[in-house]
Short mmCIF file of C-alpha atoms in Angstrom, two decimals:
data_model
loop_
_atom_site.label_atom_id
_atom_site.label_comp_id
_atom_site.label_asym_id
_atom_site.label_seq_id
_atom_site.Cartn_x
_atom_site.Cartn_y
_atom_site.Cartn_z
CA MET A 25 -24.95 35.21 15.79
CA ASN A 26 -24.03 31.40 14.34
CA SER A 27 -20.36 31.02 14.36
CA TYR A 28 -20.34 29.20 11.41
CA CYS A 29 -22.10 32.21 9.71
CA THR A 30 -19.73 34.62 11.32
CA TYR A 31 -16.17 32.45 9.96
CA ALA A 32 -17.83 32.00 6.38
CA LEU A 33 -18.73 35.84 6.28
CA HIS A 34 -15.05 36.78 7.38
CA GLN A 35 -13.47 34.24 4.41
CA ILE A 36 -15.93 36.54 2.31
CA GLU A 37 -14.30 39.56 3.60
CA VAL A 38 -10.76 38.19 3.07
CA ALA A 39 -11.77 37.96 -0.88
CA VAL A 40 -13.82 41.04 -0.65
CA VAL A 41 -10.83 43.18 0.79
CA SER A 42 -8.21 41.68 -1.94
CA ILE A 43 -10.07 41.97 -4.87
CA VAL A 44 -10.58 45.73 -3.78
CA ALA A 45 -6.97 45.98 -3.34
CA ILE A 46 -6.64 44.49 -7.49
CA ILE A 47 -8.72 47.00 -8.64
CA ASP A 48 -6.97 49.54 -7.06
CA LYS A 49 -4.10 48.07 -9.01
CA LEU A 50 -5.98 48.38 -12.24
CA ASP A 51 -6.52 51.27 -15.04
CA GLU A 52 -9.66 51.63 -16.59
CA GLY A 53 -8.75 50.64 -19.88
CA ASP A 54 -7.67 47.27 -17.95
CA LEU A 55 -11.78 47.10 -18.28
CA LEU A 56 -11.76 46.21 -21.77
CA VAL A 57 -9.08 43.36 -21.54
CA LYS A 58 -10.61 40.12 -23.00
CA PRO A 59 -8.33 37.40 -22.94
CA THR A 60 -10.03 34.85 -24.93
CA GLN A 61 -12.36 35.28 -27.93
CA GLY A 62 -15.69 34.48 -27.08
CA LYS A 63 -15.44 35.26 -22.95
CA HIS A 64 -15.68 37.92 -20.56
CA SER A 65 -13.52 40.78 -20.38
CA VAL A 66 -12.13 41.85 -17.21
CA GLY A 67 -14.70 44.30 -16.58
CA GLU A 68 -17.39 42.19 -17.50
CA LEU A 69 -15.99 39.72 -14.87
CA LEU A 70 -14.94 42.64 -12.48
CA LYS A 71 -19.04 43.79 -12.74
CA HIS A 72 -20.40 40.02 -12.16
CA ILE A 73 -17.93 39.90 -8.95
CA ALA A 74 -19.31 43.45 -7.98
CA VAL A 75 -22.77 41.80 -7.48
CA LEU A 76 -22.23 38.83 -6.57
CA CYS A 77 -23.12 38.73 -3.19
CA ARG A 78 -26.50 40.46 -3.39
CA ALA A 79 -27.40 38.26 -6.09
CA ASP A 80 -26.64 35.28 -5.19
CA PHE A 81 -28.43 36.41 -1.81
CA HIS A 82 -31.94 37.02 -3.77
CA ILE A 83 -31.23 33.63 -5.37
CA SER A 84 -30.65 32.04 -2.06
CA GLU A 85 -34.24 33.83 -1.16
CA GLY A 86 -35.84 32.03 -3.93
CA ALA A 87 -35.80 35.21 -6.24
CA THR A 88 -37.43 33.81 -9.76
CA GLN A 89 -35.26 34.43 -12.67
CA GLU A 90 -37.15 37.09 -14.03
CA GLU A 91 -36.65 39.19 -10.67
CA MET A 92 -33.07 38.18 -11.25
CA ASN A 93 -32.92 39.45 -14.58
CA VAL A 94 -34.44 42.70 -13.15
CA TYR A 95 -31.69 43.27 -10.58
CA HIS A 96 -29.24 42.51 -13.12
CA ALA A 97 -30.56 45.29 -15.52
CA GLY A 98 -30.85 48.04 -12.51
CA VAL A 99 -27.26 47.73 -12.16
CA SER A 100 -25.07 50.19 -13.99
CA LEU A 101 -20.78 50.00 -13.24
CA ASN A 102 -18.76 51.84 -15.51
CA ASN A 103 -15.52 52.54 -13.76
CA LEU A 104 -13.04 51.05 -11.31
CA LYS A 105 -14.59 53.24 -8.39
CA ASP A 106 -18.02 52.03 -8.97
CA ILE A 107 -17.31 48.62 -9.11
CA GLN A 108 -15.43 48.77 -5.90
CA ALA A 109 -18.43 50.51 -3.70
CA GLU A 110 -20.68 47.90 -5.33
CA ILE A 111 -18.54 45.19 -4.09
CA LEU A 112 -18.24 46.26 -0.38
CA SER A 113 -21.86 47.31 -0.35
CA ASN A 114 -23.10 44.34 -1.71
CA TYR A 115 -21.16 42.18 1.05
CA SER A 116 -22.31 44.35 3.71
CA TYR A 117 -25.49 43.74 2.48
CA LEU A 118 -24.90 40.13 2.99
CA GLU A 119 -23.49 40.28 6.32
CA ARG A 120 -26.26 42.18 7.54
CA ALA A 121 -28.81 39.86 6.12
CA PHE A 122 -26.78 36.23 7.75
CA ARG A 123 -26.30 37.91 11.08
CA GLU A 124 -30.80 39.23 11.32
CA MET A 125 -30.96 35.43 10.65
CA THR A 126 -32.23 33.02 13.46
CA GLU A 127 -31.38 29.55 13.41
CA GLU A 128 -33.89 28.04 12.50
CA GLU A 129 -33.53 30.33 9.03
CA LEU A 130 -30.33 28.90 8.53
CA HIS A 131 -31.33 25.43 7.98
CA GLN A 132 -34.25 26.30 5.83
CA GLU A 133 -34.01 24.72 2.33
CA MET A 134 -34.50 27.38 -0.32
CA THR A 135 -34.77 26.18 -3.86
CA SER A 136 -33.09 28.02 -6.47
CA TYR A 137 -35.12 29.05 -9.62
CA TRP A 138 -33.43 26.11 -11.30
CA GLY A 139 -33.52 23.73 -9.28
CA VAL A 140 -30.94 23.26 -6.48
CA ALA A 141 -31.88 22.95 -2.77
CA TYR A 142 -29.61 24.61 0.08
CA SER A 143 -30.21 24.97 3.35
CA ARG A 144 -29.32 28.64 3.94
CA TYR A 145 -26.18 27.92 5.25
CA GLU A 146 -25.56 25.86 1.97
CA TRP A 147 -26.49 28.92 0.04
CA LEU A 148 -23.53 31.22 1.98
CA LEU A 149 -21.03 28.59 1.61
CA GLN A 150 -21.63 28.42 -2.49
CA ILE A 151 -21.39 32.07 -2.06
CA VAL A 152 -17.74 31.51 -0.33
CA ALA A 153 -16.96 29.69 -3.03
CA HIS A 154 -18.54 31.54 -5.92
CA MET A 155 -16.71 34.79 -4.61
CA TYR A 156 -13.66 32.59 -4.47
CA HIS A 157 -13.77 30.95 -7.70
CA HIS A 158 -13.81 34.40 -9.50
CA ARG A 159 -11.33 36.15 -7.70
CA GLY A 160 -8.60 33.55 -8.64
CA GLN A 161 -9.91 33.72 -12.43
CA LEU A 162 -9.77 37.80 -12.42
CA HIS A 163 -6.13 37.00 -10.62
CA ALA A 164 -5.41 34.41 -13.93
CA MET A 165 -6.57 36.55 -16.25
CA LEU A 166 -4.40 39.66 -15.06
CA VAL A 167 -0.93 37.77 -14.61
CA HIS A 168 -1.27 35.36 -17.10
CA CYS A 169 -3.59 37.03 -20.23
CA ASN A 170 -2.73 40.75 -19.13
CA ARG A 171 0.63 40.23 -17.75
CA LYS A 172 -0.04 42.28 -15.02
CA ASP A 173 0.52 40.93 -11.57
CA PRO A 174 -1.19 42.77 -9.24
CA ARG A 175 0.67 42.05 -6.32
CA VAL A 176 -1.74 41.44 -3.72
CA PRO A 177 -1.95 38.90 -1.11
CA LEU A 178 -5.25 36.67 -1.92
CA PHE A 179 -5.32 34.64 1.38
CA GLU A 180 -4.13 36.06 5.30
#
């Protein structure tokens, strides 16, 4: 596998491991906390994070908006353990998919259903950024709005 993909996947793994550790510090009631009216709750954010690796991969492979709606409708995550399992499963799915790609496939440009075109490798970098963005949101929501610092290292 391309060494740059190995490094990018490692950074996603760092984020995933820290998110799983954060979830270990939460109670089921924390899922309902909604720091800002009209915005997502901690549980809704965690459900988004849980499917991020697989969902973003499907988008990077050219999935339509309808296909993504069907994918999201098929996901049911009702508790912290299910969310943790889904995060880990979807990271493994992403890792396998990128490990199997050839150099040519990594350079192939793929267009999202909303019209953004990146190489598959750029989509991988976008997934890194997306995961870190939401991990930061989660941490800020817990610390600043819920007054619950999980005390989990966010970086190696």
